[in-house]
Short mmCIF file of C-alpha atoms in Angstrom, two decimals:
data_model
loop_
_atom_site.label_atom_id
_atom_site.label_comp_id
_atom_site.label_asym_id
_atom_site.label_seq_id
_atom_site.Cartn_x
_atom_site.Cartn_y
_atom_site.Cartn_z
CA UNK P 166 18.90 -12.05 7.31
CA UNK P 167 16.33 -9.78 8.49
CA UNK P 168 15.26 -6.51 6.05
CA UNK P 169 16.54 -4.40 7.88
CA UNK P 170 19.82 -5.84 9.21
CA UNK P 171 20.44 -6.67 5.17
CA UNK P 172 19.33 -2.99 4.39
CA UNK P 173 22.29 -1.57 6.32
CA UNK P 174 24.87 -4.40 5.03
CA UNK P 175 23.89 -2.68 1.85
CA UNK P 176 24.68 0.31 2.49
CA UNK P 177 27.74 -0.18 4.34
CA UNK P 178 28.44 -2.33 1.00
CA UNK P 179 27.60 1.06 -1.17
CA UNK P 180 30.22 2.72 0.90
CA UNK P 181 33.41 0.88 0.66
CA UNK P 182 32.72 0.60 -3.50
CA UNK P 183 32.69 4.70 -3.35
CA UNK P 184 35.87 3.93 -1.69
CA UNK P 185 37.36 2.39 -4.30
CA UNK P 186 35.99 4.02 -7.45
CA UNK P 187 37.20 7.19 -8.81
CA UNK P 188 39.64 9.94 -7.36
CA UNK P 189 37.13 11.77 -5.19
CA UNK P 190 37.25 8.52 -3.37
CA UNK P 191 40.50 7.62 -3.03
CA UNK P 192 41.32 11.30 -1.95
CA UNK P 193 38.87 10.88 0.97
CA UNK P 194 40.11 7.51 2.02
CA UNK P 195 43.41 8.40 2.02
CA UNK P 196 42.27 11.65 3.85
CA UNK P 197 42.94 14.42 1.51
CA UNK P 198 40.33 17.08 1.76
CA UNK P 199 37.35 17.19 -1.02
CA UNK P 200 37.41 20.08 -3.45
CA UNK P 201 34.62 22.29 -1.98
CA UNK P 202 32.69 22.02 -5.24
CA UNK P 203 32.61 18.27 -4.78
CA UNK P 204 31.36 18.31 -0.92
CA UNK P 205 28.95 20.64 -2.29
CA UNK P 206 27.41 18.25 -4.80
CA UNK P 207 27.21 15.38 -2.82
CA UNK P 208 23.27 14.69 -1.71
CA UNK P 209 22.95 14.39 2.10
CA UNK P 210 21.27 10.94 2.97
CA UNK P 211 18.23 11.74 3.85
CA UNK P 212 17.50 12.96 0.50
CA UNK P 213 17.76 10.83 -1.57
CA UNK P 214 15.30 8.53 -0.98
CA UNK P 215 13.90 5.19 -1.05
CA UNK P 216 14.41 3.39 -4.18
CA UNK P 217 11.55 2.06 -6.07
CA UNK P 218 10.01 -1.58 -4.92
CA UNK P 219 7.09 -3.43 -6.47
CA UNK P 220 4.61 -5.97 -5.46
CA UNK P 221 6.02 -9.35 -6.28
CA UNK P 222 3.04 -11.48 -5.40
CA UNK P 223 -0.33 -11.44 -3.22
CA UNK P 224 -1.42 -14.57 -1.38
CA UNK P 225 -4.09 -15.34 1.85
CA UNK P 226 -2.42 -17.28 4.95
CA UNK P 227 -5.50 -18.96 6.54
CA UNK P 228 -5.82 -20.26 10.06
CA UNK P 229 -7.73 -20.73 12.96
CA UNK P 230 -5.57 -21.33 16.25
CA UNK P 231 -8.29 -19.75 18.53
CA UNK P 232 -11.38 -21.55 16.39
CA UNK P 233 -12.37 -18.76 14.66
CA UNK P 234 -11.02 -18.23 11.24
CA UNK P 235 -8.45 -16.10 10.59
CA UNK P 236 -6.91 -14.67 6.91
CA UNK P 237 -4.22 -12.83 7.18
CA UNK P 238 -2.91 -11.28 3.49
CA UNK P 239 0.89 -12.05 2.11
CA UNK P 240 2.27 -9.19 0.11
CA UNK P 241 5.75 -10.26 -0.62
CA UNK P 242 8.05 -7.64 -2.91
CA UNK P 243 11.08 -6.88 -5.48
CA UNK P 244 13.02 -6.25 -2.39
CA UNK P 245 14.34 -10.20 -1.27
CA UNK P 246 12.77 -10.68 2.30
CA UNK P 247 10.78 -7.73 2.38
CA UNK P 248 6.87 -8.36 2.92
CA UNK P 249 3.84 -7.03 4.72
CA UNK P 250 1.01 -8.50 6.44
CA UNK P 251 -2.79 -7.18 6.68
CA UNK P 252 -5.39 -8.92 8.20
CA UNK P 253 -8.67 -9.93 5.53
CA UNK P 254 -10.34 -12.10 8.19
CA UNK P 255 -14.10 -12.54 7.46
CA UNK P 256 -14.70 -15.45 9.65
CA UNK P 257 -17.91 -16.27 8.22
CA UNK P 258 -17.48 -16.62 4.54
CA UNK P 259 -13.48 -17.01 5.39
CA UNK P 260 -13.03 -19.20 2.28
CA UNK P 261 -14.63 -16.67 -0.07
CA UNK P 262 -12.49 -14.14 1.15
CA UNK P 263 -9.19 -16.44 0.41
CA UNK P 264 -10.78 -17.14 -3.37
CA UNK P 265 -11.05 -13.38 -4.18
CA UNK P 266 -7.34 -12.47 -2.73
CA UNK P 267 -5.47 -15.68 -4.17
CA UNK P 268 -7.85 -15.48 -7.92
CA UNK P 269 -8.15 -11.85 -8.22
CA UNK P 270 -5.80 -9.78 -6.33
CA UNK P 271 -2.58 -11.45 -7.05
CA UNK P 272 -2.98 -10.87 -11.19
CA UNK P 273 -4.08 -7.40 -10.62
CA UNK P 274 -1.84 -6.37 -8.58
CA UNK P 275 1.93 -7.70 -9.51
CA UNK P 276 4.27 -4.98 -10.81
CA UNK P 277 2.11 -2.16 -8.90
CA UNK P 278 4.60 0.37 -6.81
CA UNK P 279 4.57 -0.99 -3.00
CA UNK P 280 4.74 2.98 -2.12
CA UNK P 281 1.23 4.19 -3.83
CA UNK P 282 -1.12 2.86 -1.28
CA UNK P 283 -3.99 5.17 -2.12
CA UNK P 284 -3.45 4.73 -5.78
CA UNK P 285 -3.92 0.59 -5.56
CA UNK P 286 -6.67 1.16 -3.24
CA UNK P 287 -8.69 3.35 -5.11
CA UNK P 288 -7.74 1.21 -8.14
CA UNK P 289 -8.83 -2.48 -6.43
CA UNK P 290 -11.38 -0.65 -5.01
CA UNK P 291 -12.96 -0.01 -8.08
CA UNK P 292 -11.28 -3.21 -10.14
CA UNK P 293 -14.76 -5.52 -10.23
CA UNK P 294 -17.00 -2.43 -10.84
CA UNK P 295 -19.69 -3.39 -8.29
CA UNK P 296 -18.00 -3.12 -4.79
CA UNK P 297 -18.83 -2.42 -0.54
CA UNK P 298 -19.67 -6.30 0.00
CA UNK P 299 -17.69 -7.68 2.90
CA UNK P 300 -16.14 -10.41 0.85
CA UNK P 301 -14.23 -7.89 -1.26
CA UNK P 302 -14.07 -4.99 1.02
CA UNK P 303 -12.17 -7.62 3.54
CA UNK P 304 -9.76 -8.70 0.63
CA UNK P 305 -8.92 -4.74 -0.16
CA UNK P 306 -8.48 -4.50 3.70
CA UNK P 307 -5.62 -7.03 3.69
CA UNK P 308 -4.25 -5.66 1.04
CA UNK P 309 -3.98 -2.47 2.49
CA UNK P 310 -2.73 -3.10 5.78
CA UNK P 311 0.10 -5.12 3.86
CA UNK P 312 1.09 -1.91 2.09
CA UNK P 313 1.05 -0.27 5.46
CA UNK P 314 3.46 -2.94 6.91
CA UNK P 315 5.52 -2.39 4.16
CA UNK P 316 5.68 1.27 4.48
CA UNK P 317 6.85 1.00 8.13
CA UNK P 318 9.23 -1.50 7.52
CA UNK P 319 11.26 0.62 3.98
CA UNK P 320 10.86 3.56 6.87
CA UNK P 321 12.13 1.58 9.55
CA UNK P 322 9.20 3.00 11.70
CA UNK P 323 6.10 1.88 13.03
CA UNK P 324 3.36 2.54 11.49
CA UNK P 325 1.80 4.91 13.85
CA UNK P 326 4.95 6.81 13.57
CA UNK P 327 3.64 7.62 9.83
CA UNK P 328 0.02 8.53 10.60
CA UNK P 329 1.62 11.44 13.34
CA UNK P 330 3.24 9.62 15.78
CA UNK P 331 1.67 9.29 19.55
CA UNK P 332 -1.25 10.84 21.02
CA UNK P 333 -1.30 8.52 24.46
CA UNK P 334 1.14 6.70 26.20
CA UNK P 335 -0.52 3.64 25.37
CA UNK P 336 -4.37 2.62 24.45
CA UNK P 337 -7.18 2.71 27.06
CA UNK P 338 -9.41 -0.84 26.52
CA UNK P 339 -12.83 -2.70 27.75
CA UNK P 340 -12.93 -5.88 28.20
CA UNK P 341 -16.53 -7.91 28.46
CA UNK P 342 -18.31 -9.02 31.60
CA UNK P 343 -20.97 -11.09 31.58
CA UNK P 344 -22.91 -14.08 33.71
CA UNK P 345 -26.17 -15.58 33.81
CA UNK P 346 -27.90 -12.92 36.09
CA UNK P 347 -27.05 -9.66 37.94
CA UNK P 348 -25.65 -10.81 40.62
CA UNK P 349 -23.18 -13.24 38.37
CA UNK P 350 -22.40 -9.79 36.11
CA UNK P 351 -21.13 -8.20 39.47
CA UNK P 352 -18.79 -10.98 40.12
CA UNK P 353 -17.26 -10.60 36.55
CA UNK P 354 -17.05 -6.88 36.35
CA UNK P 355 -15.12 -6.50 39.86
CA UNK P 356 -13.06 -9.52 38.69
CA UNK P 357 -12.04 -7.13 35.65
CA UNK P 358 -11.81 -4.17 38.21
CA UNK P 359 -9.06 -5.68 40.04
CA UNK P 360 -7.28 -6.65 36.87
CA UNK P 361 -7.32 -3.07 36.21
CA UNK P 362 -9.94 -2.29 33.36
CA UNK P 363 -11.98 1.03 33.59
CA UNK P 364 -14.00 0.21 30.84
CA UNK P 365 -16.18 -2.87 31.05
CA UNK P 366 -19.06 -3.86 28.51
CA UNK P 367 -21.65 -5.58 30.87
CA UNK P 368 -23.99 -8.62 28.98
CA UNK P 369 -26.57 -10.80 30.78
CA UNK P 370 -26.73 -13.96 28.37
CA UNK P 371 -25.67 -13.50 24.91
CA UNK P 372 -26.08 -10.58 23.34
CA UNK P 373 -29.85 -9.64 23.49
CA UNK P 374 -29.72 -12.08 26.23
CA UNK P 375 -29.62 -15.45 23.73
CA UNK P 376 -29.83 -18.31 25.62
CA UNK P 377 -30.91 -16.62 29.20
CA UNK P 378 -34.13 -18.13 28.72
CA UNK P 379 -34.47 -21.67 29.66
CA UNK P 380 -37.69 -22.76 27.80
CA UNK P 381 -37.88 -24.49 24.76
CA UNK P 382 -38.98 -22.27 21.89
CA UNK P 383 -42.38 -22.70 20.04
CA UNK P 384 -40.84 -23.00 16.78
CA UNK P 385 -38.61 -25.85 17.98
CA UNK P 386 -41.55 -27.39 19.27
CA UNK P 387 -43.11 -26.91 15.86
CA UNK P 388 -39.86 -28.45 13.69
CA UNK P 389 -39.32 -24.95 12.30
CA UNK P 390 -35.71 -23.69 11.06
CA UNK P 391 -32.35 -24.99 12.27
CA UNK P 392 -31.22 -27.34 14.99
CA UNK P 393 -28.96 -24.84 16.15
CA UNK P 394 -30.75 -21.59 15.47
CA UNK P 395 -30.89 -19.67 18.54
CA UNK P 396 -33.30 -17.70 20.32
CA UNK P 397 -34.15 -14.48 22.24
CA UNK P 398 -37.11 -13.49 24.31
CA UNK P 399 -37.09 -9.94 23.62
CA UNK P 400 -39.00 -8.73 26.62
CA UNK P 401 -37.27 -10.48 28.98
CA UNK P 402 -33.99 -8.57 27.39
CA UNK P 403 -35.77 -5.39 27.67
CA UNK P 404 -37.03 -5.89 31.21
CA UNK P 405 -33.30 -7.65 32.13
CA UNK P 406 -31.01 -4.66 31.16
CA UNK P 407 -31.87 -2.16 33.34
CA UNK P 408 -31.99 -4.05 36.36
CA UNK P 409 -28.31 -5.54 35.59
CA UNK P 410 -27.03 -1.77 35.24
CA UNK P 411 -28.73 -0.89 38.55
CA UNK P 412 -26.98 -4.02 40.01
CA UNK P 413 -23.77 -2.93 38.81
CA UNK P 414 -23.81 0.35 39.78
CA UNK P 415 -25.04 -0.19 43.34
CA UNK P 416 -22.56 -3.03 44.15
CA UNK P 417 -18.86 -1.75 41.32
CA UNK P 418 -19.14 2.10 41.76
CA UNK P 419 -19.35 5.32 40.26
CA UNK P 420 -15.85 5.03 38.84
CA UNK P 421 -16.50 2.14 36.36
CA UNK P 422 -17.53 2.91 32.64
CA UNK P 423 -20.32 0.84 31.46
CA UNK P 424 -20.60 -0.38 28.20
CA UNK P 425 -24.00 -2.61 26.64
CA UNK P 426 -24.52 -3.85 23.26
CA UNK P 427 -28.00 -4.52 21.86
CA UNK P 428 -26.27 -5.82 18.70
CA UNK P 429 -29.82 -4.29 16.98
CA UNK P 430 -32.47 -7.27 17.90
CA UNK P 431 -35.27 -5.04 19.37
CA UNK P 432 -37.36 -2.66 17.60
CA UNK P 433 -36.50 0.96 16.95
CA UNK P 434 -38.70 2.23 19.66
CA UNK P 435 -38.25 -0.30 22.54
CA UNK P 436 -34.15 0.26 21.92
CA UNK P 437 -35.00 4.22 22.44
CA UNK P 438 -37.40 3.31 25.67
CA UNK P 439 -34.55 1.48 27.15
CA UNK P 440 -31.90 3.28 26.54
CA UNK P 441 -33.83 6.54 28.35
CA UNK P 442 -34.14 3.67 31.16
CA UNK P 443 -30.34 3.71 31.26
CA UNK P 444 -29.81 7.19 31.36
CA UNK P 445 -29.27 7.57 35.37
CA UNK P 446 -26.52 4.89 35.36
CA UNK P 447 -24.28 6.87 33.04
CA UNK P 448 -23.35 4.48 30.40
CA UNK P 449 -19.82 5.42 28.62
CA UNK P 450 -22.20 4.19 25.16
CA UNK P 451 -24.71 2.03 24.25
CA UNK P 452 -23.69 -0.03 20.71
CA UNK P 453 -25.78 -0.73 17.83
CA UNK P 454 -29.18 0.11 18.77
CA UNK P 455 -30.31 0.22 15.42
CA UNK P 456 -29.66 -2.27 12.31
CA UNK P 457 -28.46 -0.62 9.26
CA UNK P 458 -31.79 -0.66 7.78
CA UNK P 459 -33.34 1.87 10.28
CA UNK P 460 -30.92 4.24 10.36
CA UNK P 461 -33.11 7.11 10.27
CA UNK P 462 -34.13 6.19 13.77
CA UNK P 463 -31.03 7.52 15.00
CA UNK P 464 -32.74 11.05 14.76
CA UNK P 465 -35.79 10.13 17.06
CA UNK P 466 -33.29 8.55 19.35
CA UNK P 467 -31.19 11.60 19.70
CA UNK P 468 -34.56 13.53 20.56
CA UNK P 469 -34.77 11.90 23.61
CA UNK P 470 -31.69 10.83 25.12
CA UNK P 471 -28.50 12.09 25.88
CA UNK P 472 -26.50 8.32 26.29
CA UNK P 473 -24.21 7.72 23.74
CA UNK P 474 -24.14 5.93 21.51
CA UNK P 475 -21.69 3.46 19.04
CA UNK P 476 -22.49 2.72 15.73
CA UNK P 477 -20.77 1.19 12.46
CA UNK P 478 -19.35 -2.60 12.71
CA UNK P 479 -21.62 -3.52 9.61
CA UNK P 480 -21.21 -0.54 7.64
CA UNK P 481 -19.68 -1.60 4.25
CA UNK P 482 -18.81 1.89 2.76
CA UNK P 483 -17.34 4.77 4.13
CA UNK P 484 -20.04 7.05 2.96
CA UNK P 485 -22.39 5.29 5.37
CA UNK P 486 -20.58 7.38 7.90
CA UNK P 487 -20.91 10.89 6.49
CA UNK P 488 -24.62 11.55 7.22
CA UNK P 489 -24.71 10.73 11.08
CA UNK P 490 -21.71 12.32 11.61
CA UNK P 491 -22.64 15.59 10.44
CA UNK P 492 -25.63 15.23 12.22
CA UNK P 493 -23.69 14.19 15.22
CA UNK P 494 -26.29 10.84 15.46
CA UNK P 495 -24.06 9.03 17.40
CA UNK P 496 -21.09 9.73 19.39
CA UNK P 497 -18.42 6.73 18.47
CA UNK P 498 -17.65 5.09 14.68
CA UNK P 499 -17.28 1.18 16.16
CA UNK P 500 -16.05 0.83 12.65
CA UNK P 501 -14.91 -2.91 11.75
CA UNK P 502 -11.96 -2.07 9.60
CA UNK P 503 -11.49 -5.43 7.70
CA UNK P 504 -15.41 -4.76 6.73
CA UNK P 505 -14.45 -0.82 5.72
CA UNK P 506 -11.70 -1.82 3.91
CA UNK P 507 -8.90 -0.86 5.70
CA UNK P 508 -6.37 1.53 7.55
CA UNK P 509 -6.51 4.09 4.47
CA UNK P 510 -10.61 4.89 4.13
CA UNK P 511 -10.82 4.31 8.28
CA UNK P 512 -8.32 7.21 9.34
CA UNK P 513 -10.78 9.12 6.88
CA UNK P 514 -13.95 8.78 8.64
CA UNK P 515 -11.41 9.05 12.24
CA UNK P 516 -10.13 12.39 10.94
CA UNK P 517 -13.85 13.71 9.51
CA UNK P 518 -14.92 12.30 13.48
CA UNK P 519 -12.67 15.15 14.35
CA UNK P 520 -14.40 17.69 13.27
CA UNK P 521 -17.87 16.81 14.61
CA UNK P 522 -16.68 15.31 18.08
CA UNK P 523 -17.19 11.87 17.11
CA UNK P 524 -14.70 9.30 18.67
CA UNK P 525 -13.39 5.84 17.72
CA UNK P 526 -14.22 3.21 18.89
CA UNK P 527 -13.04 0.33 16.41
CA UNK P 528 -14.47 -3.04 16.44
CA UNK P 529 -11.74 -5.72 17.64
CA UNK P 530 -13.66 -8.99 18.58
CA UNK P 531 -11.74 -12.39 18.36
CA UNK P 532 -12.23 -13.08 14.93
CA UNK P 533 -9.72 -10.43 14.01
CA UNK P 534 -6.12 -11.34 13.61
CA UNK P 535 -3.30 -10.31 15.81
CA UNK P 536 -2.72 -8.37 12.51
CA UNK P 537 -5.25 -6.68 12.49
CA UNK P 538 -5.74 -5.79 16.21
CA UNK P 539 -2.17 -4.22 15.75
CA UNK P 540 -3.58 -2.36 12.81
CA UNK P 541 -5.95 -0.72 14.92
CA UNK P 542 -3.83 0.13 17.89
CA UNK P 543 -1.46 2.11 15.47
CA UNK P 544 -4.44 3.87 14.58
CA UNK P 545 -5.69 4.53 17.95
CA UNK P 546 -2.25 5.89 18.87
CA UNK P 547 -2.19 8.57 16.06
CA UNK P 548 -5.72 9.49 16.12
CA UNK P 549 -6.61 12.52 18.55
CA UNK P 550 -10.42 11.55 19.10
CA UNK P 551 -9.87 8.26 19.93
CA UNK P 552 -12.75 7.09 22.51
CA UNK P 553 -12.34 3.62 23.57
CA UNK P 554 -10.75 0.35 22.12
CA UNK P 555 -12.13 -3.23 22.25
CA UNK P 556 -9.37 -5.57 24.41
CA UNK P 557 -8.37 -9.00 23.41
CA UNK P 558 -6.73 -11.75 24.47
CA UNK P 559 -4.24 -14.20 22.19
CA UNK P 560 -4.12 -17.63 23.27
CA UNK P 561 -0.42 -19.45 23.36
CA UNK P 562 -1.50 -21.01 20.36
CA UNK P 563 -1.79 -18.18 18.45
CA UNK P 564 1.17 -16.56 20.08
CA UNK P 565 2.96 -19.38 18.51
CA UNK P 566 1.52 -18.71 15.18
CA UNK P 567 1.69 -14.72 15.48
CA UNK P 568 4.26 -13.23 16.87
CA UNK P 569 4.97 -9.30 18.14
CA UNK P 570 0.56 -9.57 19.48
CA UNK P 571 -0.02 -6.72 21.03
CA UNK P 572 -0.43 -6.74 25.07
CA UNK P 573 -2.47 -6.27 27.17
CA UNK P 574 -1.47 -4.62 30.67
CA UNK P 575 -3.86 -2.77 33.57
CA UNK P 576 -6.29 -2.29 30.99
CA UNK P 577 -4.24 -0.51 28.28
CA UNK P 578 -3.18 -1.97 25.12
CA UNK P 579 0.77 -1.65 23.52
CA UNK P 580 1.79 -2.63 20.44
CA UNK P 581 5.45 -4.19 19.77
CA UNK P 582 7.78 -1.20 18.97
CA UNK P 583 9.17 -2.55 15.70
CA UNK P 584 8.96 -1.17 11.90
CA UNK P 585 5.25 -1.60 10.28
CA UNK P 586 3.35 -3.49 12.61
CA UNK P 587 5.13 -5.44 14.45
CA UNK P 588 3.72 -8.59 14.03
CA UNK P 589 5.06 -11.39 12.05
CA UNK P 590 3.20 -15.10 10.73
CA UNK P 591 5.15 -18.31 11.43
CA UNK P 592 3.19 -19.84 7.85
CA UNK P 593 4.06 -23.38 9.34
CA UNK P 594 2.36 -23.13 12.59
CA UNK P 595 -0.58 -21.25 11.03
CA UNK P 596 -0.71 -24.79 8.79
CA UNK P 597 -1.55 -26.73 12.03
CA UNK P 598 -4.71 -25.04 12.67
CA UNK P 599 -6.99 -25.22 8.84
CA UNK P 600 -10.21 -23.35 9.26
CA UNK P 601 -14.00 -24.42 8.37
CA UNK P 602 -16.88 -23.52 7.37
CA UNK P 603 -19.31 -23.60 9.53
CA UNK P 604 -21.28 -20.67 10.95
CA UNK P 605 -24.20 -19.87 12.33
CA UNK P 606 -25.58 -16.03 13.57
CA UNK P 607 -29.67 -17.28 12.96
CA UNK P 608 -30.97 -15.94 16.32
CA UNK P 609 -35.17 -16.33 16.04
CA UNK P 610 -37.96 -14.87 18.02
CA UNK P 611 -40.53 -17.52 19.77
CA UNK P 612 -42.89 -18.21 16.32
CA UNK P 613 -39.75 -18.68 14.52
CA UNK P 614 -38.95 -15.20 12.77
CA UNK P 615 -35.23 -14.21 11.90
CA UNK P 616 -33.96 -11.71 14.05
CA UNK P 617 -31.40 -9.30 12.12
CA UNK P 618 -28.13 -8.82 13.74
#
């Protein structure tokens, strides 16, 4: 029996034993009027509130129906068949992730009120005295997007319901275009036109252009680093960009909004020289121009253009947001919010955004759960200065495995109108589809230097 459905049984349970207990209640069955004094005393339903439920247990779900690796966190509670689901997925050090949730969060954590979501998060937060790395900060995530799911669900409300309710009928998206030259770009962009998208993040190659170059790299010819280690001619990206823009401009419209990721593999200063190349085609923002090391660029680059810009997916702490966005450095937070631990810090950097007109922009690639992209669309429905949200697609595979996704229609997201978040884990399917290992981001430049992401 669902929570819900058993929540009412319950209740209708509570009812017929005031029935049968005591005068007062055999008066009003047998319809004689209530003293007034009694009516008077007798605390309306709304007010008296939820009673008290605990964490029972914490566990990590892992799966990978799509390829990438997915962990998705368990909380299960006091209350029989009442449980909540966040999304922990670090699909690069996945199995790390499932060590510190299943080891460490599950002993901390049993007993602990299912209603005080900032007090366990400040107090996991803080629980292994060093803290911000990924590995941890995507366990706390999971954690907390559980307690979220919970909260809808004991409310009987989705989630966004609890962060303000609606601010848009439904969530504006991009989706990604991309092709092996202009001309291919084109193609994909009024492909995505005609499926209705507005928004459309335009790539030539990989990002940085990986792989658009068809020679063989010196330091493969030399037997230096990996067989698979990638690489990017960085002038050829520089040179590339600009003309792909033009191309899309001339040949999709005015209409379009154009997105571009450098995904920080050029130098501070060529980023800034291209992106003041960009300025006549009106990009809707440029993303990551600068790695997290060189954030102090982010002043010279304001200096001389006026694109916009998206920043955040690799922050680790929330107070890596305060300083550009008082100095209004960049114009979206593309905050990753498995990486910044969650729905509870996120909504605090949204609602600081506020008040220096900086807009969302939250990172949702494919290595986030179905969990976790409903997590964010909650968010984007409650938050005022929402900006833009990343679009995804769910294969029938992980459909099967996840069910309540969210959708995906004309270019706007929806999420499934049910308490918490709508989204539910079949833990057998999930089973079929075990997750690896294996990863590889090592991008190098010709003599064989690391390029940071």
């Amino acid at each position: 029996m669902k929570y819900q459905e058993r929540n009412a049984s319950q209740g209708r349970r509570e009812t017929l034993k005031k029935l049968g207990l005591g005068s007062a209640g055999l008066m009003g069955f047998l319809g004689t009027a209530l003293p007034a004094s009694a009516r008077e005393k007798e605390t309306p339903a709304y007010a008296k509130g939820l009673p008290k439920v605990t964490i029972k247990s914490v566990k990590a779900i892992a799966t990978a129906p799509q390829g990438s690796n997915l962990i998705v966190v368990k909380v299960e509670t006091s209350e029989p068949g009442l449980y909540g689901l966040g999304c922990a997925t670090f699909t690069q050090r996945a199995v790390a992730v499932v060590a510190a949730i299943d080891s460490y969060l599950n002993d901390l954590l049993k007993g602990k009120d299912v209603d005080n979501i900032e007090d366990i998060w400040q107090s996991t937060y803080v629980s292994s005295y060093w803290r911000n790395g990924p590995v941890l900060n995507n366990a706390l995530s999971g954690l907390d997007q559980a307690l979220w799911d919970i909260k809808g669900k004991r409310a009987g409300m989705p989630v966004y319901q609890l962060l303000g309710g609606k601010t848009r009928f439904a969530i504006p998206c991009y989706t990604h275009a991309s092709g092996r030259s202009p001309e291919e770009v084109v193609e994909s962009v009024k492909k995505y036109q005609e499926e209705g998208f507005k928004h459309i993040r335009i790539q030539q190659g990989g990002y940085g252009a990986v792989g658009a170059v068809s020679k063989e790299p010196d330091f493969k010819a030399a037997g230096y680093g990996g067989e698979k280690d990638n690489y990017m001619n960085q002038q050829y990206y520089l040179k590339s960009v600009p003309k792909m823009f033009e191309a899309v401009r001339k040949n999709c419209g005015e209409e379009v909004e154009l997105l571009h990721d450098i995904h920080e593999r050029v130098q501070p200063m060529d980023a800034i020289n291209m992106i003041k190349k960009l300025e006549e085609f009106r990009p809707f923002f440029i993303e990551d121009p600068f790695s997290p090391e060189n954030m102090k660029w982010f002043k010279t680059l304001r200096q001389n253009t006026a694109v916009p810009i998206a920043m955040g997916e690799l922050f680790n702490n929330i107070n890596e947001f305060m300083e550009p966005m008082v100095n209004q450095w960049f114009d979206f937070i593309r905050i990753h919010v498995s990486q910044i631990g969650g729905v509870t810090p996120a909504m605090k950097v949204a609602r600081l955004g506020e008040w220096f007109n900086v807009r969302t922009a939250w990172h949702g690639p494919g290595d986030v759960s179905p969990v976790g992209h409903a997590a964010q669309a909650h968010m984007d429905f409650a938050i005022w200065n929402f900006g833009i949200q990343e679009s995804v697609h769910f294969s029938e595979r992980t459909q099967e495995v996840f069910s309540g996704c969210p959708t995906m229609n004309n270019g706007y997201m929806s999420v499934n109108e049910a308490p918490g978040w709508g989204v539910d884990i079949n833990e057998k399917e999930a089973a079929k589809y075990p997750i690896g290992t294996k990863s590889n981001w090592q991008v190098r430049k010709d003599d064989g230097t690391i390029l940071r992401p």
